[in-house]
Tab-separated table of C-alpha atoms in Angstrom:
chain	number	residue	atom	x	y	z
S	47	MET	CA	0.000	0.000	0.000
S	48	ASP	CA	1.203	3.516	-0.841
S	49	THR	CA	1.906	5.267	2.462
S	50	ASP	CA	0.877	8.569	0.860
S	51	LEU	CA	-2.686	7.260	0.867
S	52	LEU	CA	-2.528	6.757	4.626
S	53	LYS	CA	-0.963	10.179	5.198
S	54	THR	CA	-3.756	11.761	3.176
S	55	PHE	CA	-6.387	9.784	5.064
S	56	LEU	CA	-4.989	10.968	8.423
S	57	GLU	CA	-4.844	14.588	7.296
S	58	VAL	CA	-8.461	14.546	6.066
S	59	SER	CA	-9.464	12.910	9.361
S	60	ARG	CA	-7.666	15.637	11.294
S	61	THR	CA	-8.968	18.630	9.320
S	62	ARG	CA	-12.395	17.174	8.399
S	63	HIS	CA	-12.015	19.085	5.149
S	64	PHE	CA	-10.641	18.056	1.744
S	65	GLY	CA	-9.586	21.602	0.862
S	66	LYS	CA	-7.661	22.200	4.105
S	67	ALA	CA	-6.032	18.782	3.844
S	68	ALA	CA	-4.960	19.627	0.290
S	69	GLU	CA	-3.372	22.907	1.457
S	70	ASN	CA	-1.491	21.189	4.282
S	71	LEU	CA	-0.226	18.431	1.984
S	72	TYR	CA	0.587	20.831	-0.906
S	73	LEU	CA	-1.782	18.964	-3.201
S	74	THR	CA	-4.828	19.876	-5.237
S	75	ARG	CA	-8.231	19.116	-3.774
S	76	SER	CA	-8.904	16.657	-6.594
S	77	ALA	CA	-5.655	14.811	-5.796
S	78	VAL	CA	-6.716	14.432	-2.146
S	79	SER	CA	-10.149	13.199	-3.186
S	80	PHE	CA	-8.584	10.731	-5.628
S	81	ARG	CA	-6.253	9.330	-2.968
S	82	ILE	CA	-9.125	8.788	-0.545
S	83	LYS	CA	-11.107	7.008	-3.245
S	84	GLN	CA	-8.061	4.837	-3.985
S	85	LEU	CA	-7.759	3.856	-0.332
S	86	GLU	CA	-11.485	3.142	-0.095
S	87	GLY	CA	-11.193	1.022	-3.231
S	88	ILE	CA	-8.350	-1.019	-1.723
S	89	LEU	CA	-10.286	-1.565	1.509
S	90	GLY	CA	-13.651	-2.000	-0.180
S	91	ILE	CA	-15.468	0.334	2.214
S	92	GLU	CA	-16.210	4.044	2.575
S	93	LEU	CA	-14.036	5.860	5.136
S	94	PHE	CA	-15.818	9.245	5.123
S	95	GLU	CA	-19.350	10.565	5.008
S	96	ARG	CA	-19.215	13.361	2.463
S	97	LEU	CA	-21.760	15.957	3.505
S	98	ARG	CA	-21.643	19.601	2.440
S	99	ASN	CA	-18.966	21.332	4.570
S	100	ASN	CA	-19.089	18.406	6.964
S	101	ILE	CA	-16.660	15.559	6.309
S	102	GLN	CA	-16.967	12.912	9.027
S	103	PRO	CA	-15.238	9.519	9.347
S	104	THR	CA	-17.558	6.544	9.060
S	105	PRO	CA	-17.342	3.882	11.803
S	106	ALA	CA	-14.875	2.068	9.542
S	107	GLY	CA	-12.915	5.298	9.161
S	108	GLU	CA	-12.719	5.701	12.925
S	109	ARG	CA	-11.364	2.167	13.258
S	110	MET	CA	-8.878	2.827	10.463
S	111	LEU	CA	-7.239	5.751	12.315
S	112	GLY	CA	-5.226	3.622	14.732
S	113	HIS	CA	-4.179	1.204	12.005
S	114	ALA	CA	-3.031	4.000	9.698
S	115	GLU	CA	-0.935	5.588	12.442
S	116	ALA	CA	0.562	2.210	13.349
S	117	VAL	CA	1.529	1.422	9.747
S	118	LEU	CA	3.137	4.839	9.223
S	119	ASN	CA	5.024	4.650	12.523
S	120	ALA	CA	6.311	1.180	11.716
S	121	TRP	CA	7.285	2.229	8.190
S	122	GLU	CA	9.111	5.308	9.461
S	123	ARG	CA	10.939	3.225	12.055
S	124	ALA	CA	11.887	0.657	9.410
S	125	LYS	CA	13.253	3.320	7.055
S	126	GLN	CA	15.326	4.907	9.769
S	127	ASP	CA	16.691	1.573	10.980
S	128	ILE	CA	17.691	0.567	7.460
S	129	ILE	CA	19.459	3.810	6.553
S	130	LEU	CA	21.476	4.092	9.772
S	131	ASN	CA	24.883	5.341	8.746
S	132	GLN	CA	28.243	3.875	9.694
S	133	GLN	CA	28.335	5.918	12.919
S	134	HIS	CA	25.112	4.400	14.286
S	135	ASN	CA	24.445	0.758	15.136
S	136	ALA	CA	20.847	1.209	16.268
S	137	GLN	CA	18.003	3.643	16.735
S	138	LEU	CA	16.267	4.151	20.074
S	139	ALA	CA	12.714	5.531	20.076
S	140	LEU	CA	11.924	7.399	23.289
S	141	SER	CA	8.692	9.269	23.969
S	142	ALA	CA	7.552	11.358	26.912
S	143	GLY	CA	4.138	12.462	28.098
S	144	ASN	CA	2.963	16.052	28.266
S	145	ASN	CA	5.106	18.295	30.486
S	146	ILE	CA	7.755	15.670	31.241
S	147	TRP	CA	10.310	17.385	29.016
S	148	ASP	CA	9.924	20.672	30.897
S	149	ALA	CA	9.557	19.101	34.337
S	150	TYR	CA	12.354	16.557	34.184
S	151	LEU	CA	13.714	15.229	30.904
S	152	GLN	CA	15.123	18.232	29.045
S	153	GLY	CA	18.468	18.175	30.858
S	154	PHE	CA	19.076	14.554	29.913
S	155	LEU	CA	18.855	14.897	26.131
S	156	GLN	CA	22.461	15.927	25.542
S	157	PRO	CA	23.907	13.321	27.948
S	158	LEU	CA	21.841	10.634	26.195
S	159	HIS	CA	23.120	11.814	22.818
S	160	LEU	CA	26.733	11.756	23.994
S	161	GLY	CA	26.516	8.708	26.251
S	162	LEU	CA	24.711	6.249	23.983
S	163	GLU	CA	27.541	5.586	21.589
S	164	GLY	CA	26.432	4.349	18.204
S	165	VAL	CA	22.745	5.067	18.878
S	166	ALA	CA	20.531	7.436	16.898
S	167	LEU	CA	17.729	8.879	19.037
S	168	ARG	CA	14.124	9.474	18.074
S	169	THR	CA	12.155	11.542	20.605
S	170	ASP	CA	8.511	12.600	20.673
S	171	VAL	CA	5.958	14.094	23.041
S	172	LEU	CA	2.878	11.872	22.979
S	173	SER	CA	-0.334	11.308	24.906
S	174	ALA	CA	-0.484	8.352	27.282
S	175	SER	CA	-2.872	6.460	25.009
S	176	VAL	CA	-0.631	6.855	21.965
S	177	MET	CA	2.462	5.791	23.928
S	178	THR	CA	0.645	2.707	25.186
S	179	ARG	CA	-0.457	1.810	21.677
S	180	GLN	CA	3.055	2.270	20.297
S	181	LEU	CA	4.485	0.101	23.075
S	182	ILE	CA	2.004	-2.622	22.158
S	183	GLU	CA	2.921	-2.243	18.486
S	184	ARG	CA	6.651	-2.374	19.398
S	185	THR	CA	7.373	0.876	17.531
S	186	LEU	CA	8.388	2.595	20.788
S	187	ASP	CA	11.330	1.467	22.930
S	188	ILE	CA	10.879	3.605	26.068
S	189	ALA	CA	7.757	5.421	27.265
S	190	ILE	CA	8.362	8.026	29.962
S	191	THR	CA	5.210	9.022	31.780
S	192	PHE	CA	3.570	10.089	35.041
S	193	ASP	CA	0.862	7.443	34.636
S	194	PRO	CA	2.554	4.200	33.488
S	195	PRO	CA	0.641	1.730	31.313
S	196	LYS	CA	-0.573	-1.450	32.984
S	197	LEU	CA	0.507	-4.033	30.426
S	198	ASP	CA	1.562	-7.617	31.092
S	199	GLY	CA	5.206	-8.092	30.205
S	200	VAL	CA	6.109	-4.400	30.309
S	201	THR	CA	8.843	-3.457	32.776
S	202	LEU	CA	8.336	-0.288	34.846
S	203	VAL	CA	11.181	1.684	36.423
S	204	LYS	CA	10.681	4.691	38.688
S	205	LEU	CA	13.057	7.366	37.387
S	206	ALA	CA	12.454	10.451	39.477
S	207	GLN	CA	10.132	12.466	41.668
S	208	VAL	CA	8.897	15.816	40.349
S	209	LYS	CA	7.948	18.542	42.821
S	210	LEU	CA	5.036	20.771	41.804
S	211	TYR	CA	4.751	24.086	43.625
S	212	LEU	CA	1.922	26.602	43.580
S	213	VAL	CA	3.665	29.797	42.499
S	214	SER	CA	2.539	33.355	41.853
S	215	LYS	CA	3.938	36.470	40.239
S	216	GLN	CA	2.779	38.391	43.313
S	217	GLN	CA	5.045	38.272	46.362
S	218	GLY	CA	3.848	37.075	49.782
S	219	VAL	CA	0.588	35.533	48.600
S	220	LYS	CA	-1.149	33.118	50.986
S	221	LEU	CA	-3.291	30.210	49.862
S	222	ALA	CA	-6.502	31.881	51.033
S	223	GLN	CA	-5.689	34.901	48.828
S	224	THR	CA	-5.386	32.868	45.618
S	225	ALA	CA	-9.180	33.011	45.206
S	226	ASN	CA	-8.654	36.600	44.008
S	227	LEU	CA	-5.944	35.717	41.475
S	228	PRO	CA	-6.231	34.385	37.940
S	229	TYR	CA	-5.588	30.638	38.121
S	230	ILE	CA	-3.889	28.619	35.403
S	231	LYS	CA	-4.681	24.902	35.659
S	232	VAL	CA	-1.989	22.620	34.270
S	233	ASP	CA	-2.857	19.002	33.556
S	234	TRP	CA	-0.425	16.898	35.612
S	235	GLY	CA	-2.328	13.634	35.313
S	236	THR	CA	-4.773	11.577	37.333
S	237	ALA	CA	-3.063	11.560	40.742
S	238	PHE	CA	-2.555	15.329	40.611
S	239	ASN	CA	-6.193	15.925	39.731
S	240	ILE	CA	-7.336	13.851	42.727
S	241	THR	CA	-5.129	15.771	45.169
S	242	HIS	CA	-6.080	19.056	43.538
S	243	ALA	CA	-9.797	18.316	43.934
S	244	GLN	CA	-9.408	17.259	47.570
S	245	ASP	CA	-7.013	19.882	48.933
S	246	PHE	CA	-7.315	22.976	46.777
S	247	THR	CA	-11.017	23.736	46.591
S	248	MET	CA	-10.267	27.394	47.406
S	249	LEU	CA	-8.636	27.942	43.992
S	250	PRO	CA	-10.905	29.755	41.522
S	251	LEU	CA	-12.070	28.455	38.183
S	252	PRO	CA	-9.080	28.586	35.826
S	253	VAL	CA	-8.766	31.371	33.287
S	254	LEU	CA	-6.577	28.985	31.315
S	255	HIS	CA	-6.539	25.182	31.319
S	256	THR	CA	-3.526	23.762	29.497
S	257	SER	CA	-1.471	20.601	29.080
S	258	SER	CA	1.707	22.686	28.690
S	259	ALA	CA	3.624	23.852	31.768
S	260	ARG	CA	5.686	26.235	29.662
S	261	MET	CA	2.553	27.786	28.198
S	262	ALA	CA	1.188	28.248	31.724
S	263	LEU	CA	4.461	29.872	32.807
S	264	ASP	CA	4.459	32.281	29.865
S	265	PHE	CA	0.820	33.195	30.487
S	266	MET	CA	1.469	33.868	34.168
S	267	LEU	CA	4.566	35.980	33.473
S	268	ASN	CA	2.521	38.124	31.102
S	269	ASN	CA	-0.775	38.239	33.001
S	270	SER	CA	0.026	37.507	36.670
S	271	GLY	CA	-1.920	34.791	38.512
S	272	CYS	CA	-0.844	31.446	39.985
S	273	ALA	CA	-0.248	27.875	38.819
S	274	PHE	CA	1.271	24.564	39.879
S	275	LEU	CA	4.620	24.337	38.091
S	276	PRO	CA	7.646	22.029	38.410
S	277	GLU	CA	10.654	23.019	40.468
S	278	ALA	CA	13.068	22.517	37.575
S	279	LEU	CA	11.168	24.951	35.365
S	280	ILE	CA	10.543	27.723	37.901
S	281	GLN	CA	13.775	27.721	39.931
S	282	PRO	CA	15.457	30.493	37.871
S	283	TYR	CA	12.384	32.716	38.337
S	284	LEU	CA	12.306	32.005	42.076
S	285	ASP	CA	15.997	32.856	42.325
S	286	ASN	CA	15.623	36.245	40.608
S	287	GLY	CA	12.391	37.121	42.415
S	288	THR	CA	10.126	37.097	39.367
S	289	LEU	CA	7.990	34.347	40.925
S	290	SER	CA	7.252	33.457	44.517
S	291	ARG	CA	5.979	30.249	46.114
S	292	VAL	CA	2.635	30.284	47.905
S	293	ASP	CA	4.305	29.133	51.115
S	294	ASP	CA	1.314	27.645	52.904
S	295	ALA	CA	0.327	25.571	49.840
S	296	LYS	CA	1.704	22.053	50.098
S	297	CYS	CA	3.912	20.646	47.366
S	298	ILE	CA	2.342	17.997	45.137
S	299	TYR	CA	4.648	15.165	44.101
S	300	ARG	CA	4.494	13.198	40.868
S	301	HIS	CA	6.659	10.206	40.009
S	302	VAL	CA	8.176	9.734	36.563
S	303	TYR	CA	8.284	6.170	35.216
S	304	ALA	CA	9.960	4.466	32.270
S	305	ALA	CA	8.106	1.603	30.581
S	306	TYR	CA	9.688	-0.828	28.144
S	307	TRP	CA	9.534	-4.416	26.872
S	308	ALA	CA	12.291	-6.625	28.262
S	309	GLU	CA	12.081	-8.720	25.108
S	310	ASN	CA	13.644	-6.151	22.801
S	311	GLU	CA	16.679	-6.540	20.572
S	312	ARG	CA	17.804	-3.091	21.768
S	313	LEU	CA	17.526	-4.042	25.457
S	314	ALA	CA	21.175	-3.259	26.240
S	315	TYR	CA	20.744	0.285	24.919
S	316	ILE	CA	17.409	0.656	26.736
S	317	GLU	CA	18.938	-0.351	30.059
S	318	GLN	CA	21.901	1.974	29.468
S	319	ALA	CA	19.543	4.882	28.738
S	320	ILE	CA	17.404	4.183	31.814
S	321	SER	CA	20.518	3.988	33.982
S	322	MET	CA	21.452	7.469	32.778
S	323	LEU	CA	17.917	8.768	33.331
S	324	THR	CA	17.803	7.586	36.919
S	325	THR	CA	20.828	9.650	37.943
S	326	ASP	CA	19.990	12.695	40.067
S	327	LYS	CA	22.935	14.856	39.091
S	328	LEU	CA	21.350	16.684	36.182
S	329	THR	CA	19.164	19.775	36.236
S	330	VAL	CA	16.935	21.298	33.589
């Protein structure tokens, strides 16, 4: 199967519009339509309901999404493995969940690059569901996440503990006073949301709800307010006085885990990478 057909299918699914998909893929609208018809002809079933200004995947189209992504990921991995140059013996695919780069992982990228001799790295930021699916499909070597997947046969290693502090641009703010400040809610996963709901009912409805800690930080620096942010990201701003901790607000802890299959031909490289990631000498 031509992978261009799958790429076109995914882009139409994402945009829900043949014209927008054509613009994004630098194709004509007729070329996009032709590719979709080709794919439907190969599969023998319609993938989209074509209503005026309302393109929706059929039930078959919805089921096809995961398969299309899996095929393209596997194909991309295969191409990269095959064309490894003489300096690289293997490729290691490593993905992290939202906010883990900013909260913990960023400082390890260069040491991984330098320390994993002969290894080409592939890194992505993915949702937990996509990481789990890629682990199952064996297109991902290491998943780094706050909420590890519960899969039989997958090894879990606790890498680090991330400290989340409620911080404000205003100095000397107490927890009771945060009800009068703009609040930026960052998504730190299930365990955080439970603690947040139990212990921080005094916080107001968020003016911004985001999955990006860096976006929350930028918003707060420009608009004031408060948010739970990781120590590694905010320490420079605490040091220079730009931000201040809400001292009577307790710290919320989140653990970072690595998940991988022990039955992997790149196991030696995986274990070497995890050994480097569990060191506590690096800072973001």
